[in-house]
Amino acid sequence: MRPTLLALAVTLLAAVPLSAQIAPPMDSLELGRKASDWFFHGQSDSLWAHVADTTAWKSKAEFADELKSSLAQLVSRAGFEVKLLKEEFVKRHGQTQYWRTGQYTTFDDPVMIRWVIVGGRIAGFGMNPADQAPARDPS
């Protein structure tokens, strides 16, 4: 009986489209971490796959160009992240943001990378010296 159930399960799984077999969506912390990693490695396709439809980016090419420019600016001014100092979620303009603060190779002060995450999707991006963090929503 067990071999029959196993064969049935394999048959049913094979009949399910591959898109339906993909793992559930990432939680916001995982998405913030992965988005930062994709950004640091210039993987705009991976980021684009998680961008919300409601963003100001009009096209994948425009998004990739902005990402490339932001990464070049970060590397030229601060270098590369060598130590993660802090991760946190904040509310800003009513939206959840993942803030990642790190120490970089050629900049004395910590740098903050910010991802706006709405409904499990990336809806915005920013970066700044950590001591120039934007205002948070009042608690």
Short mmCIF file of N, CA and C in Angstrom, two decimals:
data_model
loop_
_atom_site.label_atom_id
_atom_site.label_comp_id
_atom_site.label_asym_id
_atom_site.label_seq_id
_atom_site.Cartn_x
_atom_site.Cartn_y
_atom_site.Cartn_z
N MET A 1 0.81 -1.20 0.00
CA MET A 1 0.00 0.00 0.00
C MET A 1 0.86 1.26 0.00
N ARG A 2 1.95 1.26 0.74
CA ARG A 2 2.81 2.43 0.79
C ARG A 2 3.39 2.78 -0.57
N PRO A 3 3.88 1.82 -1.35
CA PRO A 3 4.41 2.19 -2.67
C PRO A 3 3.34 2.84 -3.54
N THR A 4 2.08 2.44 -3.39
CA THR A 4 0.99 3.03 -4.18
C THR A 4 0.78 4.49 -3.78
N LEU A 5 0.78 4.77 -2.47
CA LEU A 5 0.62 6.14 -2.00
C LEU A 5 1.79 7.02 -2.44
N LEU A 6 3.00 6.48 -2.38
CA LEU A 6 4.17 7.22 -2.82
C LEU A 6 4.08 7.53 -4.31
N ALA A 7 3.67 6.55 -5.10
CA ALA A 7 3.54 6.77 -6.54
C ALA A 7 2.47 7.81 -6.83
N LEU A 8 1.37 7.78 -6.09
CA LEU A 8 0.31 8.77 -6.27
C LEU A 8 0.81 10.17 -5.91
N ALA A 9 1.54 10.29 -4.80
CA ALA A 9 2.07 11.59 -4.39
C ALA A 9 3.04 12.14 -5.43
N VAL A 10 3.91 11.29 -5.96
CA VAL A 10 4.87 11.73 -6.99
C VAL A 10 4.13 12.15 -8.24
N THR A 11 3.10 11.42 -8.62
CA THR A 11 2.32 11.75 -9.80
C THR A 11 1.60 13.08 -9.61
N LEU A 12 1.00 13.29 -8.45
CA LEU A 12 0.29 14.54 -8.18
C LEU A 12 1.25 15.72 -8.14
N LEU A 13 2.41 15.53 -7.53
CA LEU A 13 3.39 16.61 -7.46
C LEU A 13 3.89 16.97 -8.85
N ALA A 14 4.09 16.00 -9.68
CA ALA A 14 4.56 16.25 -11.04
C ALA A 14 3.49 16.98 -11.85
N ALA A 15 2.23 16.78 -11.49
CA ALA A 15 1.15 17.42 -12.23
C ALA A 15 0.97 18.89 -11.83
N VAL A 16 1.50 19.27 -10.66
CA VAL A 16 1.38 20.66 -10.21
C VAL A 16 2.38 21.51 -10.98
N PRO A 17 1.96 22.61 -11.54
CA PRO A 17 2.89 23.47 -12.27
C PRO A 17 4.06 23.88 -11.38
N LEU A 18 5.23 24.06 -11.97
CA LEU A 18 6.42 24.43 -11.22
C LEU A 18 6.21 25.71 -10.43
N SER A 19 5.49 26.67 -10.99
CA SER A 19 5.26 27.93 -10.29
C SER A 19 4.51 27.72 -8.98
N ALA A 20 3.69 26.71 -8.90
CA ALA A 20 2.94 26.44 -7.68
C ALA A 20 3.79 25.70 -6.65
N GLN A 21 4.95 25.16 -7.06
CA GLN A 21 5.81 24.42 -6.16
C GLN A 21 6.86 25.33 -5.50
N ILE A 22 6.91 26.58 -5.88
CA ILE A 22 7.91 27.49 -5.35
C ILE A 22 7.62 27.76 -3.88
N ALA A 23 8.68 27.98 -3.11
CA ALA A 23 8.55 28.22 -1.67
C ALA A 23 7.67 29.44 -1.40
N PRO A 24 7.07 29.49 -0.22
CA PRO A 24 6.23 30.64 0.13
C PRO A 24 7.03 31.93 0.10
N PRO A 25 6.33 33.07 0.03
CA PRO A 25 7.03 34.36 -0.02
C PRO A 25 7.93 34.56 1.20
N MET A 26 8.97 35.33 1.03
CA MET A 26 9.89 35.63 2.12
C MET A 26 9.23 36.54 3.14
N ASP A 27 9.66 36.41 4.39
CA ASP A 27 9.21 37.39 5.37
C ASP A 27 10.00 38.68 5.16
N SER A 28 9.60 39.74 5.80
CA SER A 28 10.21 41.05 5.57
C SER A 28 11.68 41.10 5.95
N LEU A 29 12.06 40.43 7.04
CA LEU A 29 13.46 40.42 7.45
C LEU A 29 14.31 39.70 6.40
N GLU A 30 13.85 38.55 5.97
CA GLU A 30 14.58 37.80 4.96
C GLU A 30 14.67 38.60 3.67
N LEU A 31 13.58 39.24 3.29
CA LEU A 31 13.59 40.04 2.06
C LEU A 31 14.54 41.22 2.20
N GLY A 32 14.55 41.90 3.33
CA GLY A 32 15.48 43.01 3.54
C GLY A 32 16.92 42.57 3.45
N ARG A 33 17.22 41.44 4.06
CA ARG A 33 18.60 40.91 4.00
C ARG A 33 18.98 40.51 2.58
N LYS A 34 18.09 39.80 1.91
CA LYS A 34 18.38 39.37 0.54
C LYS A 34 18.47 40.57 -0.40
N ALA A 35 17.59 41.54 -0.23
CA ALA A 35 17.63 42.73 -1.09
C ALA A 35 18.96 43.43 -0.94
N SER A 36 19.45 43.53 0.29
CA SER A 36 20.76 44.16 0.51
C SER A 36 21.86 43.36 -0.16
N ASP A 37 21.82 42.06 -0.02
CA ASP A 37 22.83 41.20 -0.66
C ASP A 37 22.77 41.32 -2.18
N TRP A 38 21.57 41.29 -2.74
CA TRP A 38 21.43 41.44 -4.19
C TRP A 38 21.95 42.80 -4.64
N PHE A 39 21.65 43.84 -3.86
CA PHE A 39 22.13 45.18 -4.17
C PHE A 39 23.66 45.21 -4.18
N PHE A 40 24.26 44.70 -3.10
CA PHE A 40 25.73 44.71 -2.99
C PHE A 40 26.40 43.96 -4.14
N HIS A 41 25.72 42.98 -4.69
CA HIS A 41 26.29 42.17 -5.77
C HIS A 41 25.76 42.58 -7.15
N GLY A 42 25.02 43.68 -7.21
CA GLY A 42 24.53 44.18 -8.50
C GLY A 42 23.54 43.27 -9.19
N GLN A 43 22.79 42.49 -8.42
CA GLN A 43 21.84 41.54 -8.99
C GLN A 43 20.46 42.18 -9.14
N SER A 44 20.36 43.07 -10.12
CA SER A 44 19.12 43.82 -10.31
C SER A 44 17.95 42.93 -10.73
N ASP A 45 18.22 41.84 -11.45
CA ASP A 45 17.13 40.95 -11.84
C ASP A 45 16.46 40.32 -10.62
N SER A 46 17.27 39.91 -9.64
CA SER A 46 16.71 39.32 -8.42
C SER A 46 15.89 40.35 -7.66
N LEU A 47 16.40 41.58 -7.59
CA LEU A 47 15.64 42.63 -6.92
C LEU A 47 14.36 42.96 -7.68
N TRP A 48 14.46 43.07 -9.00
CA TRP A 48 13.30 43.42 -9.81
C TRP A 48 12.18 42.40 -9.62
N ALA A 49 12.54 41.15 -9.43
CA ALA A 49 11.53 40.10 -9.23
C ALA A 49 10.74 40.30 -7.94
N HIS A 50 11.22 41.16 -7.06
CA HIS A 50 10.54 41.40 -5.78
C HIS A 50 10.06 42.84 -5.62
N VAL A 51 10.06 43.58 -6.70
CA VAL A 51 9.62 44.97 -6.65
C VAL A 51 8.09 45.04 -6.77
N ALA A 52 7.50 45.89 -5.95
CA ALA A 52 6.05 46.08 -5.98
C ALA A 52 5.63 46.78 -7.26
N ASP A 53 4.43 46.50 -7.72
CA ASP A 53 3.90 47.12 -8.94
C ASP A 53 3.66 48.62 -8.78
N THR A 54 3.59 49.08 -7.56
CA THR A 54 3.22 50.47 -7.29
C THR A 54 4.40 51.43 -7.20
N THR A 55 5.59 50.98 -7.50
CA THR A 55 6.76 51.84 -7.35
C THR A 55 6.86 52.86 -8.48
N ALA A 56 7.73 53.83 -8.28
CA ALA A 56 7.95 54.88 -9.27
C ALA A 56 8.80 54.40 -10.44
N TRP A 57 9.46 53.25 -10.29
CA TRP A 57 10.29 52.75 -11.37
C TRP A 57 9.39 52.31 -12.52
N LYS A 58 9.60 52.90 -13.66
CA LYS A 58 8.72 52.64 -14.80
C LYS A 58 9.08 51.38 -15.57
N SER A 59 10.34 50.96 -15.47
CA SER A 59 10.75 49.79 -16.23
C SER A 59 11.90 49.08 -15.52
N LYS A 60 12.11 47.85 -15.91
CA LYS A 60 13.21 47.07 -15.36
C LYS A 60 14.54 47.74 -15.68
N ALA A 61 14.67 48.31 -16.87
CA ALA A 61 15.92 48.98 -17.27
C ALA A 61 16.17 50.23 -16.42
N GLU A 62 15.12 51.02 -16.19
CA GLU A 62 15.25 52.21 -15.35
C GLU A 62 15.66 51.81 -13.93
N PHE A 63 15.05 50.76 -13.41
CA PHE A 63 15.38 50.25 -12.09
C PHE A 63 16.84 49.80 -12.03
N ALA A 64 17.26 49.03 -13.02
CA ALA A 64 18.64 48.52 -13.05
C ALA A 64 19.64 49.67 -13.13
N ASP A 65 19.33 50.69 -13.92
CA ASP A 65 20.22 51.86 -14.03
C ASP A 65 20.34 52.58 -12.69
N GLU A 66 19.21 52.79 -12.02
CA GLU A 66 19.24 53.47 -10.72
C GLU A 66 20.02 52.67 -9.70
N LEU A 67 19.81 51.36 -9.71
CA LEU A 67 20.51 50.48 -8.78
C LEU A 67 22.01 50.52 -9.04
N LYS A 68 22.40 50.44 -10.29
CA LYS A 68 23.82 50.46 -10.67
C LYS A 68 24.46 51.79 -10.23
N SER A 69 23.76 52.89 -10.46
CA SER A 69 24.25 54.20 -10.07
C SER A 69 24.39 54.32 -8.55
N SER A 70 23.40 53.82 -7.82
CA SER A 70 23.43 53.87 -6.35
C SER A 70 24.58 53.03 -5.81
N LEU A 71 24.78 51.85 -6.38
CA LEU A 71 25.87 50.98 -5.93
C LEU A 71 27.22 51.63 -6.22
N ALA A 72 27.38 52.22 -7.41
CA ALA A 72 28.64 52.89 -7.76
C ALA A 72 28.91 54.04 -6.79
N GLN A 73 27.86 54.80 -6.45
CA GLN A 73 28.00 55.91 -5.51
C GLN A 73 28.42 55.39 -4.13
N LEU A 74 27.78 54.32 -3.67
CA LEU A 74 28.12 53.75 -2.37
C LEU A 74 29.57 53.29 -2.34
N VAL A 75 29.97 52.54 -3.35
CA VAL A 75 31.33 51.99 -3.38
C VAL A 75 32.37 53.11 -3.49
N SER A 76 32.09 54.12 -4.30
CA SER A 76 33.08 55.20 -4.47
C SER A 76 33.22 56.05 -3.21
N ARG A 77 32.15 56.19 -2.44
CA ARG A 77 32.21 57.03 -1.24
C ARG A 77 32.54 56.27 0.04
N ALA A 78 32.00 55.05 0.15
CA ALA A 78 32.14 54.33 1.43
C ALA A 78 32.91 53.03 1.32
N GLY A 79 33.05 52.51 0.12
CA GLY A 79 33.72 51.22 -0.03
C GLY A 79 32.71 50.09 0.09
N PHE A 80 33.13 49.03 0.75
CA PHE A 80 32.31 47.83 0.88
C PHE A 80 31.96 47.57 2.33
N GLU A 81 30.79 47.01 2.55
CA GLU A 81 30.39 46.69 3.92
C GLU A 81 31.31 45.60 4.46
N VAL A 82 31.88 45.86 5.63
CA VAL A 82 32.74 44.86 6.27
C VAL A 82 32.15 44.32 7.56
N LYS A 83 31.14 45.04 8.10
CA LYS A 83 30.53 44.58 9.34
C LYS A 83 29.10 45.10 9.43
N LEU A 84 28.19 44.20 9.67
CA LEU A 84 26.79 44.58 9.93
C LEU A 84 26.70 45.02 11.38
N LEU A 85 26.24 46.25 11.59
CA LEU A 85 26.15 46.79 12.94
C LEU A 85 24.75 46.67 13.53
N LYS A 86 23.73 46.83 12.67
CA LYS A 86 22.37 46.85 13.20
C LYS A 86 21.36 46.62 12.08
N GLU A 87 20.32 45.88 12.40
CA GLU A 87 19.16 45.71 11.52
C GLU A 87 17.93 46.08 12.33
N GLU A 88 17.02 46.81 11.71
CA GLU A 88 15.79 47.13 12.43
C GLU A 88 14.68 47.43 11.44
N PHE A 89 13.46 47.34 11.94
CA PHE A 89 12.29 47.75 11.18
C PHE A 89 11.75 49.01 11.82
N VAL A 90 11.42 49.96 10.98
CA VAL A 90 10.84 51.21 11.45
C VAL A 90 9.63 51.53 10.60
N LYS A 91 8.80 52.40 11.10
CA LYS A 91 7.69 52.93 10.32
C LYS A 91 8.07 54.34 9.89
N ARG A 92 7.90 54.60 8.62
CA ARG A 92 8.17 55.93 8.05
C ARG A 92 7.11 56.18 7.00
N HIS A 93 6.41 57.28 7.12
CA HIS A 93 5.29 57.59 6.21
C HIS A 93 4.27 56.45 6.18
N GLY A 94 4.10 55.79 7.33
CA GLY A 94 3.12 54.72 7.45
C GLY A 94 3.52 53.40 6.83
N GLN A 95 4.74 53.32 6.32
CA GLN A 95 5.19 52.08 5.68
C GLN A 95 6.35 51.47 6.45
N THR A 96 6.43 50.15 6.39
CA THR A 96 7.51 49.44 7.04
C THR A 96 8.79 49.59 6.24
N GLN A 97 9.87 49.90 6.94
CA GLN A 97 11.17 49.97 6.29
C GLN A 97 12.16 49.09 7.05
N TYR A 98 12.99 48.39 6.29
CA TYR A 98 14.10 47.61 6.83
C TYR A 98 15.32 48.51 6.74
N TRP A 99 15.93 48.80 7.89
CA TRP A 99 17.13 49.64 7.92
C TRP A 99 18.32 48.77 8.31
N ARG A 100 19.34 48.77 7.46
CA ARG A 100 20.55 47.99 7.69
C ARG A 100 21.71 48.96 7.82
N THR A 101 22.35 48.96 8.98
CA THR A 101 23.47 49.85 9.23
C THR A 101 24.74 49.02 9.30
N GLY A 102 25.74 49.44 8.54
CA GLY A 102 26.99 48.70 8.49
C GLY A 102 28.20 49.61 8.50
N GLN A 103 29.33 49.00 8.80
CA GLN A 103 30.61 49.69 8.73
C GLN A 103 31.23 49.36 7.37
N TYR A 104 31.81 50.36 6.73
CA TYR A 104 32.34 50.21 5.38
C TYR A 104 33.85 50.46 5.36
N THR A 105 34.50 50.00 4.31
CA THR A 105 35.96 50.00 4.26
C THR A 105 36.60 51.38 4.20
N THR A 106 36.00 52.35 3.55
CA THR A 106 36.67 53.64 3.36
C THR A 106 35.89 54.82 3.91
N PHE A 107 34.92 54.57 4.77
CA PHE A 107 34.10 55.65 5.35
C PHE A 107 34.08 55.43 6.85
N ASP A 108 34.50 56.43 7.60
CA ASP A 108 34.60 56.26 9.06
C ASP A 108 33.27 56.02 9.74
N ASP A 109 32.23 56.72 9.28
CA ASP A 109 30.93 56.61 9.92
C ASP A 109 30.11 55.48 9.31
N PRO A 110 29.24 54.86 10.10
CA PRO A 110 28.37 53.81 9.56
C PRO A 110 27.44 54.35 8.48
N VAL A 111 27.06 53.46 7.58
CA VAL A 111 26.16 53.79 6.47
C VAL A 111 24.90 52.95 6.61
N MET A 112 23.76 53.56 6.29
CA MET A 112 22.47 52.89 6.39
C MET A 112 21.90 52.66 4.99
N ILE A 113 21.46 51.44 4.75
CA ILE A 113 20.72 51.07 3.54
C ILE A 113 19.27 50.87 3.99
N ARG A 114 18.31 51.45 3.25
CA ARG A 114 16.91 51.38 3.65
C ARG A 114 16.07 50.78 2.52
N TRP A 115 15.23 49.81 2.86
CA TRP A 115 14.30 49.19 1.91
C TRP A 115 12.89 49.39 2.43
N VAL A 116 12.02 49.95 1.62
CA VAL A 116 10.60 50.05 1.95
C VAL A 116 9.97 48.73 1.51
N ILE A 117 9.28 48.07 2.43
CA ILE A 117 8.69 46.77 2.13
C ILE A 117 7.18 46.85 2.38
N VAL A 118 6.42 46.67 1.33
CA VAL A 118 4.96 46.74 1.41
C VAL A 118 4.39 45.44 0.87
N GLY A 119 3.63 44.75 1.70
CA GLY A 119 3.01 43.50 1.26
C GLY A 119 4.02 42.46 0.79
N GLY A 120 5.19 42.43 1.43
CA GLY A 120 6.21 41.46 1.05
C GLY A 120 6.94 41.79 -0.25
N ARG A 121 6.82 43.03 -0.71
CA ARG A 121 7.46 43.47 -1.96
C ARG A 121 8.27 44.74 -1.68
N ILE A 122 9.29 44.97 -2.48
CA ILE A 122 10.12 46.16 -2.36
C ILE A 122 9.40 47.32 -3.03
N ALA A 123 9.18 48.38 -2.25
CA ALA A 123 8.46 49.53 -2.78
C ALA A 123 9.32 50.80 -2.78
N GLY A 124 10.55 50.70 -2.30
CA GLY A 124 11.42 51.86 -2.29
C GLY A 124 12.78 51.51 -1.72
N PHE A 125 13.72 52.43 -1.92
CA PHE A 125 15.10 52.21 -1.54
C PHE A 125 15.76 53.54 -1.20
N GLY A 126 16.69 53.52 -0.27
CA GLY A 126 17.47 54.71 0.04
C GLY A 126 18.72 54.33 0.79
N MET A 127 19.64 55.27 0.87
CA MET A 127 20.86 55.06 1.66
C MET A 127 21.37 56.41 2.13
N ASN A 128 22.08 56.40 3.26
CA ASN A 128 22.58 57.62 3.86
C ASN A 128 23.55 57.28 4.97
N PRO A 129 24.39 58.25 5.37
CA PRO A 129 25.16 58.02 6.59
C PRO A 129 24.17 57.75 7.73
N ALA A 130 24.51 56.84 8.62
CA ALA A 130 23.58 56.44 9.68
C ALA A 130 23.19 57.61 10.57
N ASP A 131 24.09 58.59 10.75
CA ASP A 131 23.74 59.72 11.61
C ASP A 131 22.82 60.72 10.90
N GLN A 132 22.47 60.45 9.66
CA GLN A 132 21.53 61.29 8.91
C GLN A 132 20.27 60.51 8.55
N ALA A 133 19.90 59.58 9.41
CA ALA A 133 18.70 58.77 9.18
C ALA A 133 17.48 59.68 9.09
N PRO A 134 16.57 59.38 8.18
CA PRO A 134 15.35 60.18 8.10
C PRO A 134 14.47 59.99 9.33
N ALA A 135 13.56 60.92 9.52
CA ALA A 135 12.66 60.85 10.68
C ALA A 135 11.75 59.64 10.57
N ARG A 136 11.50 59.03 11.69
CA ARG A 136 10.57 57.90 11.79
C ARG A 136 9.19 58.44 12.14
N ASP A 137 8.18 57.60 11.90
CA ASP A 137 6.84 57.96 12.36
C ASP A 137 6.85 57.94 13.90
N PRO A 138 6.06 58.83 14.51
CA PRO A 138 5.97 58.80 15.99
C PRO A 138 5.37 57.46 16.43
N SER A 139 5.82 56.99 17.56
CA SER A 139 5.33 55.69 18.07
C SER A 139 3.90 55.76 18.51
#
